[in-house]
Coordinates of C-alpha atoms in Angstrom, one line a residue:
X1 CA -144.3 -45.2 36.5
X2 CA -140.7 -45.3 37.8
X3 CA -138.3 -43.0 36.1
X4 CA -134.5 -43.0 36.4
X5 CA -133.2 -39.3 36.7
X6 CA -129.7 -37.9 37.2
X7 CA -126.9 -35.8 35.7
X8 CA -123.0 -35.8 35.3
X9 CA -121.4 -32.4 35.2
X10 CA -117.7 -32.1 34.2
X11 CA -115.7 -29.1 35.3
X12 CA -112.1 -27.8 35.2
X13 CA -111.0 -25.4 37.9
X14 CA -107.7 -23.5 37.8
X15 CA -107.9 -23.1 41.5
X16 CA -110.0 -24.2 44.4
X17 CA -113.6 -22.6 43.9
X18 CA -116.4 -22.1 45.9
X19 CA -119.7 -23.2 44.4
X20 CA -123.5 -23.2 45.2
X21 CA -125.5 -25.8 43.4
X22 CA -129.2 -26.4 43.1
X23 CA -129.2 -29.9 41.7
X24 CA -131.6 -31.9 44.3
X25 CA -135.1 -32.9 43.5
X26 CA -137.5 -30.2 45.1
X27 CA -138.7 -31.2 48.6
X28 CA -142.3 -31.5 47.2
X29 CA -141.1 -34.6 45.2
X30 CA -138.6 -36.0 47.8
X31 CA -141.1 -38.6 49.0
X32 CA -141.4 -40.0 45.7
X33 CA -137.6 -40.7 45.4
X34 CA -136.9 -44.4 45.9
X35 CA -133.4 -43.5 46.9
X36 CA -131.8 -40.0 47.8
X37 CA -130.4 -38.3 44.9
X38 CA -127.2 -37.4 46.7
X39 CA -124.7 -35.3 45.1
X40 CA -121.4 -37.1 44.4
X41 CA -118.0 -35.6 43.6
X42 CA -115.3 -37.3 41.7
X43 CA -112.7 -35.9 44.3
X44 CA -113.3 -35.1 48.0
X45 CA -115.1 -32.0 48.6
X46 CA -117.3 -31.6 51.7
X47 CA -120.9 -30.3 51.0
X48 CA -123.2 -28.5 53.3
X49 CA -126.8 -28.0 52.6
X50 CA -129.2 -25.2 53.4
X51 CA -132.6 -23.7 52.2
X52 CA -132.9 -20.6 50.3
X53 CA -135.5 -17.9 50.8
X54 CA -137.9 -19.8 48.4
X55 CA -137.5 -23.2 50.1
X56 CA -135.1 -24.7 47.6
X57 CA -132.6 -27.0 48.7
X58 CA -129.0 -25.6 48.0
X59 CA -125.7 -27.4 48.4
X60 CA -122.3 -25.4 48.9
X61 CA -118.8 -26.8 48.4
X62 CA -115.4 -25.9 47.5
X63 CA -114.3 -27.4 44.3
X64 CA -110.6 -28.3 44.1
X65 CA -108.3 -27.3 41.4
X66 CA -108.2 -29.6 38.4
X67 CA -111.0 -31.8 36.8
X68 CA -114.2 -32.2 39.0
X69 CA -117.2 -34.3 38.0
X70 CA -120.5 -33.6 39.9
X71 CA -123.3 -36.4 39.6
X72 CA -126.1 -37.9 40.9
X73 CA -128.4 -40.8 40.0
X74 CA -132.0 -42.0 41.5
X75 CA -135.2 -43.5 40.6
X76 CA -138.4 -41.3 41.2
X77 CA -142.0 -42.6 41.2
X78 CA -144.4 -40.7 39.1
X79 CA -148.2 -40.8 38.5
X80 CA -147.4 -41.0 34.5
X81 CA -150.2 -38.4 34.2
X82 CA -149.4 -35.4 31.9
X83 CA -149.4 -31.9 33.2
X84 CA -153.0 -30.9 34.2
X85 CA -155.0 -28.7 32.0
X86 CA -157.8 -26.6 33.8
X87 CA -159.4 -24.1 31.3
X88 CA -161.8 -23.0 33.8
X89 CA -159.2 -21.6 36.3
X90 CA -159.9 -18.1 36.9
X91 CA -157.6 -14.9 37.2
X92 CA -157.7 -13.1 40.6
X93 CA -158.0 -9.4 41.2
X94 CA -154.8 -8.1 42.7
X95 CA -156.5 -7.1 45.8
X96 CA -157.7 -10.8 46.3
X97 CA -154.3 -12.5 45.8
X98 CA -152.5 -14.1 48.9
X99 CA -149.7 -12.0 50.1
X100 CA -147.1 -14.7 49.2
X101 CA -147.8 -14.4 45.5
X102 CA -147.4 -10.7 45.2
X103 CA -143.7 -11.1 44.7
X104 CA -144.3 -12.9 41.6
X105 CA -146.1 -9.7 40.2
X106 CA -143.1 -7.7 40.4
X107 CA -140.2 -7.0 37.9
X108 CA -136.9 -9.0 38.4
X109 CA -133.5 -9.5 36.9
X110 CA -134.5 -11.2 33.7
X111 CA -138.4 -10.2 33.7
X112 CA -138.7 -6.5 33.1
X113 CA -142.3 -5.9 33.6
X114 CA -141.9 -2.2 33.3
X115 CA -140.2 -2.4 29.7
X116 CA -142.8 -5.1 28.4
X117 CA -146.1 -3.9 30.0
X118 CA -147.4 -1.7 27.1
X119 CA -146.5 -4.6 24.7
X120 CA -148.3 -7.1 27.0
X121 CA -151.6 -5.2 27.1
X122 CA -151.3 -4.4 23.3
X123 CA -151.1 -8.2 22.7
X124 CA -153.2 -9.8 25.2
X125 CA -155.9 -7.2 26.6
X126 CA -158.4 -8.8 24.2
X127 CA -158.0 -12.2 25.6
X128 CA -160.3 -13.6 28.3
X129 CA -158.8 -13.3 31.7
X130 CA -157.6 -16.7 33.4
X131 CA -156.4 -19.9 31.9
X132 CA -157.2 -18.7 28.3
X133 CA -155.0 -15.5 28.6
X134 CA -152.1 -17.5 30.0
X135 CA -152.4 -20.0 27.3
X136 CA -152.4 -17.1 24.7
X137 CA -149.3 -15.8 26.2
X138 CA -147.6 -19.3 25.9
X139 CA -149.0 -19.7 22.4
X140 CA -147.4 -16.2 21.2
X141 CA -144.2 -16.9 23.1
X142 CA -143.9 -20.4 21.5
X143 CA -144.1 -19.1 18.0
X144 CA -142.3 -15.8 18.5
X145 CA -139.0 -17.3 19.8
X146 CA -136.9 -19.7 17.7
X147 CA -135.3 -22.3 19.8
X148 CA -131.4 -23.1 19.4
X149 CA -128.6 -24.0 21.8
X150 CA -126.4 -21.6 19.6
X151 CA -128.7 -18.8 20.6
X152 CA -127.9 -19.4 24.3
X153 CA -126.7 -16.4 26.3
X154 CA -126.8 -16.3 30.1
X155 CA -127.3 -12.5 30.2
X156 CA -130.4 -12.4 27.9
X157 CA -133.5 -10.8 29.4
X158 CA -137.2 -11.2 28.4
X159 CA -137.2 -7.8 26.6
X160 CA -134.1 -9.2 24.8
X161 CA -135.6 -12.4 24.0
X162 CA -138.6 -10.5 22.6
X163 CA -136.5 -8.3 20.4
X164 CA -134.2 -11.0 19.3
X165 CA -136.9 -13.6 18.6
X166 CA -134.4 -16.5 19.7
X167 CA -133.2 -18.4 22.6
X168 CA -133.4 -21.5 24.7
X169 CA -136.0 -22.6 27.3
X170 CA -135.2 -20.0 30.1
X171 CA -135.8 -17.2 27.5
X172 CA -139.1 -18.8 26.7
X173 CA -139.9 -18.9 30.4
X174 CA -138.7 -15.4 31.1
X175 CA -140.7 -13.8 28.3
X176 CA -144.1 -15.4 29.2
X177 CA -143.5 -14.7 32.9
X178 CA -142.9 -11.0 32.2
X179 CA -146.0 -10.8 30.0
X180 CA -148.2 -12.7 32.7
X181 CA -146.8 -10.4 35.5
X182 CA -147.5 -7.2 33.4
X183 CA -151.2 -8.6 33.0
X184 CA -151.3 -9.0 36.8
X185 CA -150.9 -12.7 36.9
X186 CA -148.5 -14.1 39.5
X187 CA -145.9 -16.2 37.7
X188 CA -142.6 -18.0 39.0
X189 CA -139.9 -19.7 37.2
X190 CA -139.3 -23.3 37.6
X191 CA -136.2 -25.5 36.6
X192 CA -136.0 -29.1 36.6
X193 CA -136.1 -32.2 34.4
X194 CA -138.6 -32.8 31.5
X195 CA -138.7 -36.3 30.0
X196 CA -139.5 -37.3 26.6
X197 CA -141.9 -40.0 27.9
X198 CA -144.9 -40.2 25.6
X199 CA -143.3 -38.1 22.9
X200 CA -142.6 -39.4 19.3
X201 CA -138.9 -40.0 18.2
X202 CA -136.4 -39.0 17.4
X203 CA -135.3 -37.5 20.7
X204 CA -132.9 -34.8 21.2
X205 CA -130.0 -34.6 23.7
X206 CA -131.5 -34.6 27.1
X207 CA -131.0 -31.4 29.4
X208 CA -132.4 -29.6 32.1
X209 CA -135.2 -27.5 31.4
X210 CA -137.3 -24.4 32.4
X211 CA -141.0 -23.6 32.6
X212 CA -143.3 -21.3 34.7
X213 CA -146.0 -21.8 37.2
X214 CA -148.9 -19.1 37.3
X215 CA -151.4 -18.5 40.1
X216 CA -154.9 -19.0 38.8
X217 CA -158.1 -20.3 40.5
X218 CA -156.5 -20.4 44.0
X219 CA -153.3 -22.5 43.2
X220 CA -150.2 -22.7 41.1
X221 CA -150.6 -24.3 37.5
X222 CA -147.8 -25.4 35.2
X223 CA -147.2 -24.0 31.8
X224 CA -144.4 -24.6 29.4
X225 CA -144.0 -22.0 26.8
X226 CA -141.0 -23.8 25.3
X227 CA -142.9 -27.0 24.5
X228 CA -146.5 -25.6 24.8
X229 CA -147.8 -29.0 25.6
X230 CA -148.6 -31.1 28.7
X231 CA -145.7 -33.5 29.3
X232 CA -145.2 -36.7 31.4
X233 CA -142.3 -36.9 34.0
X234 CA -141.9 -33.2 34.7
X235 CA -139.8 -33.2 37.8
X236 CA -139.2 -29.8 39.7
X237 CA -135.7 -29.1 41.1
X238 CA -136.3 -25.3 42.2
X239 CA -138.5 -22.2 41.7
X240 CA -137.9 -18.6 42.2
X241 CA -138.6 -15.2 40.5
X242 CA -136.4 -16.0 37.5
X243 CA -133.2 -17.9 36.6
X244 CA -131.0 -15.6 38.7
X245 CA -132.7 -17.1 41.8
X246 CA -132.2 -20.7 40.8
X247 CA -129.1 -21.3 38.8
X248 CA -128.2 -25.0 38.6
X249 CA -124.6 -24.2 39.4
X250 CA -123.1 -20.8 40.7
X251 CA -119.3 -20.8 40.9
X252 CA -117.3 -18.1 42.4
X253 CA -114.4 -18.2 40.1
X254 CA -113.4 -19.0 36.7
X255 CA -113.9 -22.5 35.4
X256 CA -114.9 -24.4 32.3
X257 CA -117.7 -26.7 32.0
X258 CA -116.2 -29.6 29.7
X259 CA -119.1 -31.8 29.4
X260 CA -122.4 -32.7 30.8
X261 CA -125.1 -35.5 30.6
X262 CA -128.6 -35.4 31.8
X263 CA -131.0 -38.5 32.0
X264 CA -134.7 -38.7 32.5
X265 CA -135.8 -42.3 31.4
X266 CA -138.8 -44.5 32.2
X267 CA -137.8 -47.5 33.9
X268 CA -139.1 -50.9 32.4
X269 CA -141.5 -52.8 34.5

């Protein structure tokens, strides 16, 4: 299938303000784009690109004072197949894990494995290692947290989400990641687009989304504790230890996000 994707972010800046944005489709999906998802600004603002330590494509610019719109619009080819489910994927012993996965066993800014370790073992030590354990973690997090944009708070950590029992998709991901790492399962944070393709209406407003990938059976697998179901048209933008590594927009000065739109829609044949 073909999926139209893009966004429009509207900002108000009191003064010229440097920004770093992660809004381009991940390099693993660039070959599926029918046209580049170039970032477009409503006013002149030269953009420089670079790759961060996780391989994500980042763009830096200085937004001028006043109203600035950042947008992109493209079409991507997708298999139309839901996220794969592999119940037989096994959990590796820590000493058998590839070196590049070990970083994703450690605590990070929003995923305090030291704080949540005892709870993780209390809750999940009786589950079968591997896919079943990760799914049990997702089932728990999905039912434990109440979703609502009114609960959004950029400083909420996994431990706080566990205590407060509310949040948005990033909080679901952070808590599930922290539990997985505490159980010695490498887990990394992902951000991108999730479509409503194949889902029954009514549909809520489209937004960027967060999920996680865990390392089982020799490769990374998608898990989505917020939706807790396989989805069609999941398109990765960036991945890291947690949301601190992959903010969609990072501004170095005061500003106001005055509005935004995100779209991920199937293109009719």
